[in-house]
Amino acid sequence: MAESMHDVQRRINSTKATRQITSAMQMVSSAKLNQIQRQATGYQEYVSKVKAVVMHLAKSHLLENNSSSNLQSNRPVKKTAYMVITSDRGMVGSYNSNVLRDTNRFIDEHTPNRDDYMVLAIGGTGADFYKRQGVNVAYEYRGVSDVPTFDEVRDIVKTVTTMYSNEVFDELFVCYNHFVNRISSSFRAEKMLPVDSETLSTDAAKETKTHELNAIYDLDPSPEEVLSVVLPQYAESLVYGAILDAKTEEHASSSNAMKSATDNADDLIGDLQLHYNRARQAAITTEITEITGGQEAIGK
C-alpha cells in the first residue's frame, strides 16, 4: 500500500510539473496572439487601400488593356503551384492537420494529376509532410517569425514571382487557415498569380455592394508605370496578409491546445489526489485496525 501511495504521489508531482509547463506555454501563446492581432489590425488598413486601387483599375479595364506586368501573364496553365502555410513546430492542436487536410482536398478537386502541380511550403511541417508524400516541393521557407515582418515576406514574394516569371509554374494559390476568432478558423485557398482581371472585377463588383467604386482614372505617369508599382505591392500584400493571418491562427490554436492540456492536467491531478487520499485513508484504517487487534490480543 505504501508503495502504491508513493507511485500515486510521484504521478501527481509529475503532472503538476507538466501543468506548469503547459500553463506557461499558454500564456506565451496568448501574449504572441495579442501582439500579432495588434499588428494585423494596423496592416488591414494598408492592404485594404492597395486592394481598392487594384480593384478600381480592374473595373476601369486597365488591367485588360495592359500586359506589361509579368504578374498578369495569361499563358495556358500547365503547372499549378500551391503555397501551403503551416507551422514549424508542434503543440498547436489540430492547426497543421486541418490545413494539410483541406489543402489536399482542394488540390484533388483543382489539380488531380500530381504531375500538374507543385508545393511551395511556408513552414517545416508542410514541407516535411509533402516530401514524405513524394510531392514536388519546389520551394520551402522555414523559421517564419512569431510576428512576421513585411521585409521577411518580401523575400518570399520576390522568389515566388521570379519563379512565375520564369514559367516554373503558371498559377499560384495560397492555402492557409484564416483566423476568425480565438476558438474558430476557416480554410482559405486564394489565387494570387496571375493577377486576373476577371477575378479582380468580380471582387470589385462585390465591393460596390457596400462602397461605390470610382472607376475613372487620369493616370500620370503611364498606366504601365503605375501597374509596375501597384501590382507587386498587391502581390506582397496578399502573401503577407495570408502569412500574418495564418500565424495569428497558429498562436490561437497553440493557446487553445495548451489551455486544454492545462485543464486536463488539473482534472488528472484532482483524480490522482482523490485516489491518493483514499489510499491514505485505507492505510490509516488498516493501521488502526491492526493496533486495535493487537491491543485486544494482549488484553486476553
Short mmCIF file of C-alpha atoms in Angstrom, two decimals:
data_model
loop_
_atom_site.label_atom_id
_atom_site.label_comp_id
_atom_site.label_asym_id
_atom_site.label_seq_id
_atom_site.Cartn_x
_atom_site.Cartn_y
_atom_site.Cartn_z
CA MET A 1 0.00 0.00 0.00
CA ALA A 2 2.82 2.39 0.89
CA GLU A 3 4.47 1.72 -2.48
CA SER A 4 1.18 2.36 -4.30
CA MET A 5 0.77 5.67 -2.48
CA HIS A 6 4.33 6.56 -3.41
CA ASP A 7 3.60 5.87 -7.10
CA VAL A 8 0.46 8.00 -7.00
CA GLN A 9 2.32 10.85 -5.34
CA ARG A 10 5.02 10.62 -7.99
CA ARG A 11 2.41 10.86 -10.74
CA ILE A 12 0.83 13.87 -9.01
CA ASN A 13 4.18 15.67 -8.85
CA SER A 14 4.95 14.81 -12.47
CA THR A 15 1.55 16.04 -13.66
CA LYS A 16 1.93 19.26 -11.68
CA ALA A 17 5.30 19.87 -13.36
CA THR A 18 3.74 19.29 -16.77
CA ARG A 19 0.88 21.61 -15.88
CA GLN A 20 3.32 24.39 -15.05
CA ILE A 21 4.90 23.99 -18.49
CA THR A 22 1.60 23.96 -20.42
CA SER A 23 0.28 26.90 -18.41
CA ALA A 24 3.42 28.92 -19.18
CA MET A 25 3.19 27.99 -22.87
CA GLN A 26 -0.45 29.09 -22.91
CA MET A 27 0.50 32.50 -21.51
CA VAL A 28 3.31 32.87 -24.07
CA SER A 29 0.99 31.95 -26.97
CA SER A 30 -1.68 34.34 -25.69
CA ALA A 31 0.87 37.16 -25.50
CA LYS A 32 2.03 36.44 -29.06
CA LEU A 33 -1.59 36.31 -30.21
CA ASN A 34 -2.33 39.72 -28.70
CA GLN A 35 0.81 41.16 -30.29
CA ILE A 36 0.12 39.83 -33.78
CA GLN A 37 -3.53 40.87 -33.59
CA ARG A 38 -2.46 44.46 -32.97
CA GLN A 39 -0.11 44.29 -35.96
CA ALA A 40 -2.75 42.66 -38.16
CA THR A 41 -5.27 45.36 -37.30
CA GLY A 42 -2.89 48.09 -38.45
CA TYR A 43 -1.95 46.18 -41.58
CA GLN A 44 -5.55 45.70 -42.66
CA GLU A 45 -5.86 49.43 -43.33
CA TYR A 46 -2.88 49.32 -45.69
CA VAL A 47 -3.95 46.19 -47.55
CA SER A 48 -7.50 47.47 -48.00
CA LYS A 49 -6.12 50.57 -49.73
CA VAL A 50 -3.92 48.52 -52.06
CA LYS A 51 -6.77 46.18 -52.91
CA ALA A 52 -9.11 49.13 -53.52
CA VAL A 53 -6.68 50.65 -56.05
CA VAL A 54 -6.25 47.35 -57.91
CA MET A 55 -10.00 46.76 -57.91
CA HIS A 56 -10.53 50.24 -59.32
CA LEU A 57 -8.03 49.50 -62.07
CA ALA A 58 -9.80 46.23 -62.81
CA LYS A 59 -13.16 47.95 -63.03
CA SER A 60 -11.65 50.56 -65.33
CA HIS A 61 -10.48 47.68 -67.59
CA LEU A 62 -6.92 48.96 -67.41
CA LEU A 63 -5.67 45.50 -66.50
CA GLU A 64 -7.28 44.03 -69.58
CA ASN A 65 -5.61 46.56 -71.83
CA ASN A 66 -2.19 46.20 -70.30
CA SER A 67 0.10 43.18 -70.36
CA SER A 68 3.40 44.84 -69.49
CA SER A 69 3.46 43.39 -65.97
CA ASN A 70 4.92 39.90 -65.63
CA LEU A 71 2.29 39.22 -62.95
CA GLN A 72 -0.54 39.40 -65.50
CA SER A 73 0.52 36.69 -67.92
CA ASN A 74 -2.44 34.93 -69.48
CA ARG A 75 -0.47 31.92 -70.69
CA PRO A 76 -2.08 28.47 -70.61
CA VAL A 77 -1.94 26.75 -67.23
CA LYS A 78 0.38 23.77 -67.48
CA LYS A 79 1.67 23.75 -63.90
CA THR A 80 -0.08 24.97 -60.75
CA ALA A 81 1.70 25.92 -57.54
CA TYR A 82 0.18 25.77 -54.08
CA MET A 83 1.75 27.85 -51.34
CA VAL A 84 0.87 25.97 -48.16
CA ILE A 85 1.34 27.82 -44.87
CA THR A 86 1.89 25.67 -41.77
CA SER A 87 3.89 25.97 -38.56
CA ASP A 88 7.48 24.91 -37.94
CA ARG A 89 6.66 23.27 -34.62
CA GLY A 90 4.06 21.13 -32.91
CA MET A 91 1.90 21.76 -29.87
CA VAL A 92 -0.57 23.78 -31.95
CA GLY A 93 -3.53 21.43 -31.66
CA SER A 94 -5.16 20.45 -34.95
CA TYR A 95 -3.85 23.54 -36.77
CA ASN A 96 -1.44 21.78 -39.13
CA SER A 97 -3.59 18.71 -39.75
CA ASN A 98 -6.56 20.91 -40.69
CA VAL A 99 -4.51 22.96 -43.16
CA LEU A 100 -2.98 19.90 -44.81
CA ARG A 101 -6.29 18.01 -44.97
CA ASP A 102 -8.20 20.90 -46.55
CA THR A 103 -5.33 21.75 -48.90
CA ASN A 104 -5.17 18.16 -50.13
CA ARG A 105 -8.92 18.21 -50.71
CA PHE A 106 -8.62 21.46 -52.68
CA ILE A 107 -5.71 20.12 -54.74
CA ASP A 108 -7.61 16.92 -55.55
CA GLU A 109 -10.53 18.97 -56.84
CA HIS A 110 -8.45 21.51 -58.76
CA THR A 111 -5.41 19.52 -59.95
CA PRO A 112 -5.98 15.76 -59.58
CA ASN A 113 -2.87 14.82 -61.57
CA ARG A 114 0.21 15.00 -59.34
CA ASP A 115 2.45 15.84 -62.30
CA ASP A 116 0.50 19.05 -62.87
CA TYR A 117 1.27 20.78 -59.58
CA MET A 118 3.98 21.62 -57.07
CA VAL A 119 4.05 22.85 -53.50
CA LEU A 120 5.71 25.96 -52.11
CA ALA A 121 5.91 25.24 -48.38
CA ILE A 122 5.97 28.03 -45.83
CA GLY A 123 6.66 26.19 -42.57
CA GLY A 124 8.54 23.00 -41.82
CA THR A 125 5.51 20.85 -41.04
CA GLY A 126 4.04 21.25 -44.51
CA ALA A 127 7.43 20.83 -46.21
CA ASP A 128 8.17 17.59 -44.37
CA PHE A 129 4.65 16.25 -44.97
CA TYR A 130 4.68 16.74 -48.73
CA LYS A 131 8.22 15.41 -49.08
CA ARG A 132 7.11 12.21 -47.35
CA GLN A 133 4.19 12.02 -49.78
CA GLY A 134 6.53 12.29 -52.75
CA VAL A 135 5.09 15.63 -53.87
CA ASN A 136 7.35 18.09 -55.70
CA VAL A 137 8.27 20.71 -53.07
CA ALA A 138 9.80 23.35 -55.34
CA TYR A 139 10.40 25.90 -52.55
CA GLU A 140 10.38 25.87 -48.77
CA TYR A 141 10.82 28.56 -46.15
CA ARG A 142 11.31 27.66 -42.51
CA GLY A 143 11.60 29.82 -39.45
CA VAL A 144 8.90 32.41 -40.07
CA SER A 145 8.94 34.82 -37.13
CA ASP A 146 6.23 34.59 -34.50
CA VAL A 147 5.22 38.10 -35.56
CA PRO A 148 6.48 38.23 -39.17
CA THR A 149 7.69 41.49 -40.66
CA PHE A 150 6.90 42.82 -44.11
CA ASP A 151 10.59 42.69 -45.09
CA GLU A 152 10.68 38.99 -44.21
CA VAL A 153 7.80 38.24 -46.57
CA ARG A 154 9.18 40.44 -49.35
CA ASP A 155 11.99 37.94 -49.92
CA ILE A 156 9.43 35.14 -50.23
CA VAL A 157 7.36 37.15 -52.71
CA LYS A 158 10.43 38.02 -54.77
CA THR A 159 11.40 34.34 -55.07
CA VAL A 160 7.86 33.25 -55.93
CA THR A 161 7.28 35.97 -58.55
CA THR A 162 10.63 35.17 -60.14
CA MET A 163 9.62 31.52 -60.40
CA TYR A 164 6.36 32.62 -62.01
CA SER A 165 8.13 34.93 -64.46
CA ASN A 166 10.49 32.10 -65.42
CA GLU A 167 7.43 29.89 -66.06
CA VAL A 168 8.28 27.39 -63.34
CA PHE A 169 4.52 27.44 -62.74
CA ASP A 170 1.60 29.22 -64.38
CA GLU A 171 -0.75 29.97 -61.49
CA LEU A 172 -0.42 30.17 -57.72
CA PHE A 173 -2.87 29.52 -54.90
CA VAL A 174 -2.14 30.45 -51.28
CA CYS A 175 -3.61 27.88 -48.86
CA TYR A 176 -3.88 28.60 -45.13
CA ASN A 177 -6.13 28.70 -42.08
CA HIS A 178 -7.90 32.05 -41.66
CA PHE A 179 -8.24 33.39 -38.11
CA VAL A 180 -11.90 34.09 -37.31
CA ASN A 181 -11.66 34.38 -33.53
CA ARG A 182 -9.86 32.67 -30.65
CA ILE A 183 -11.89 29.48 -30.98
CA SER A 184 -12.81 29.40 -34.66
CA SER A 185 -10.98 29.32 -38.01
CA SER A 186 -11.74 28.65 -41.66
CA PHE A 187 -9.67 27.31 -44.56
CA ARG A 188 -8.83 29.61 -47.45
CA ALA A 189 -7.29 28.94 -50.86
CA GLU A 190 -6.76 32.28 -52.61
CA LYS A 191 -5.47 32.75 -56.13
CA MET A 192 -2.50 35.11 -56.11
CA LEU A 193 -0.97 34.72 -59.57
CA PRO A 194 -1.58 35.68 -62.24
CA VAL A 195 -3.28 38.92 -61.27
CA ASP A 196 -6.50 38.03 -63.02
CA SER A 197 -8.63 40.95 -64.24
CA GLU A 198 -11.77 38.79 -64.25
CA THR A 199 -11.28 37.76 -60.63
CA LEU A 200 -10.49 41.31 -59.57
CA SER A 201 -13.52 42.64 -61.45
CA THR A 202 -15.67 40.14 -59.56
CA ASP A 203 -14.18 41.32 -56.26
CA ALA A 204 -14.76 44.89 -57.31
CA ALA A 205 -18.39 44.09 -58.08
CA LYS A 206 -18.77 42.63 -54.59
CA GLU A 207 -17.18 45.72 -53.10
CA THR A 208 -19.71 48.00 -54.78
CA LYS A 209 -22.42 46.42 -52.66
CA THR A 210 -21.13 48.38 -49.70
CA HIS A 211 -18.88 51.05 -51.24
CA GLU A 212 -19.24 52.81 -54.57
CA LEU A 213 -16.05 52.46 -56.61
CA ASN A 214 -14.97 55.30 -58.86
CA ALA A 215 -13.59 53.62 -61.95
CA ILE A 216 -12.43 56.77 -63.80
CA TYR A 217 -8.69 57.47 -63.70
CA ASP A 218 -6.36 60.11 -65.05
CA LEU A 219 -3.01 58.36 -64.85
CA ASP A 220 0.31 60.12 -64.61
CA PRO A 221 2.77 58.60 -65.36
CA SER A 222 1.61 55.97 -67.86
CA PRO A 223 -0.62 53.02 -66.91
CA GLU A 224 2.36 50.71 -67.45
CA GLU A 225 4.45 52.53 -64.86
CA VAL A 226 1.59 52.70 -62.37
CA LEU A 227 0.89 48.98 -62.71
CA SER A 228 4.57 48.11 -62.39
CA VAL A 229 4.42 49.59 -58.87
CA VAL A 230 0.90 48.70 -57.78
CA LEU A 231 0.76 45.04 -58.84
CA PRO A 232 3.92 43.94 -56.97
CA GLN A 233 2.57 45.70 -53.88
CA TYR A 234 -0.71 43.87 -54.40
CA ALA A 235 1.09 40.50 -54.59
CA GLU A 236 3.14 41.34 -51.50
CA SER A 237 0.03 42.37 -49.59
CA LEU A 238 -1.73 39.09 -50.42
CA VAL A 239 1.15 36.89 -49.29
CA TYR A 240 2.00 38.94 -46.21
CA GLY A 241 -1.66 39.13 -45.22
CA ALA A 242 -2.03 35.36 -45.60
CA ILE A 243 1.09 34.63 -43.54
CA LEU A 244 0.06 37.14 -40.88
CA ASP A 245 -3.44 35.66 -40.79
CA ALA A 246 -2.09 32.09 -40.62
CA LYS A 247 0.34 32.98 -37.83
CA THR A 248 -2.50 34.58 -35.88
CA GLU A 249 -4.50 31.36 -36.13
CA GLU A 250 -1.39 29.33 -35.21
CA HIS A 251 -0.96 31.27 -31.96
CA ALA A 252 -4.69 30.97 -31.19
CA SER A 253 -4.57 27.22 -31.82
CA SER A 254 -1.45 26.87 -29.67
CA SER A 255 -3.06 28.85 -26.85
CA ASN A 256 -6.20 26.71 -27.01
CA ALA A 257 -4.18 23.48 -27.11
CA MET A 258 -2.11 24.48 -24.08
CA LYS A 259 -5.23 25.57 -22.20
CA SER A 260 -6.82 22.21 -22.94
CA ALA A 261 -3.67 20.43 -21.78
CA THR A 262 -3.60 22.51 -18.60
CA ASP A 263 -7.27 21.78 -17.89
CA ASN A 264 -6.69 18.07 -18.48
CA ALA A 265 -3.74 18.18 -16.10
CA ASP A 266 -5.93 19.82 -13.45
CA ASP A 267 -8.53 17.07 -13.89
CA LEU A 268 -5.89 14.36 -13.68
CA ILE A 269 -4.32 15.91 -10.58
CA GLY A 270 -7.75 16.01 -8.96
CA ASP A 271 -8.40 12.34 -9.77
CA LEU A 272 -4.95 11.30 -8.57
CA GLN A 273 -5.28 13.35 -5.39
CA LEU A 274 -8.64 11.68 -4.68
CA HIS A 275 -7.07 8.26 -5.31
CA TYR A 276 -4.14 9.17 -3.05
CA ASN A 277 -6.42 10.36 -0.24
CA ARG A 278 -8.49 7.17 -0.43
CA ALA A 279 -5.36 5.02 -0.38
CA ARG A 280 -4.00 7.01 2.55
CA GLN A 281 -7.30 6.72 4.41
CA ALA A 282 -7.36 2.96 3.78
CA ALA A 283 -3.79 2.65 5.02
CA ILE A 284 -4.63 4.59 8.22
CA THR A 285 -7.76 2.50 8.76
CA THR A 286 -5.77 -0.70 8.29
CA GLU A 287 -3.13 0.51 10.73
CA ILE A 288 -5.74 1.43 13.36
CA THR A 289 -7.42 -1.94 12.91
CA GLU A 290 -4.12 -3.73 13.39
CA ILE A 291 -3.31 -1.72 16.51
CA THR A 292 -6.77 -2.33 17.95
CA GLY A 293 -6.49 -6.04 17.18
CA GLY A 294 -3.07 -6.19 18.85
CA GLN A 295 -4.39 -4.49 22.00
CA GLU A 296 -7.27 -6.90 22.22
CA ALA A 297 -4.89 -9.84 21.85
CA ILE A 298 -2.68 -8.51 24.66
CA GLY A 299 -5.70 -7.92 26.90
CA LYS A 300 -6.79 -11.53 26.51
#
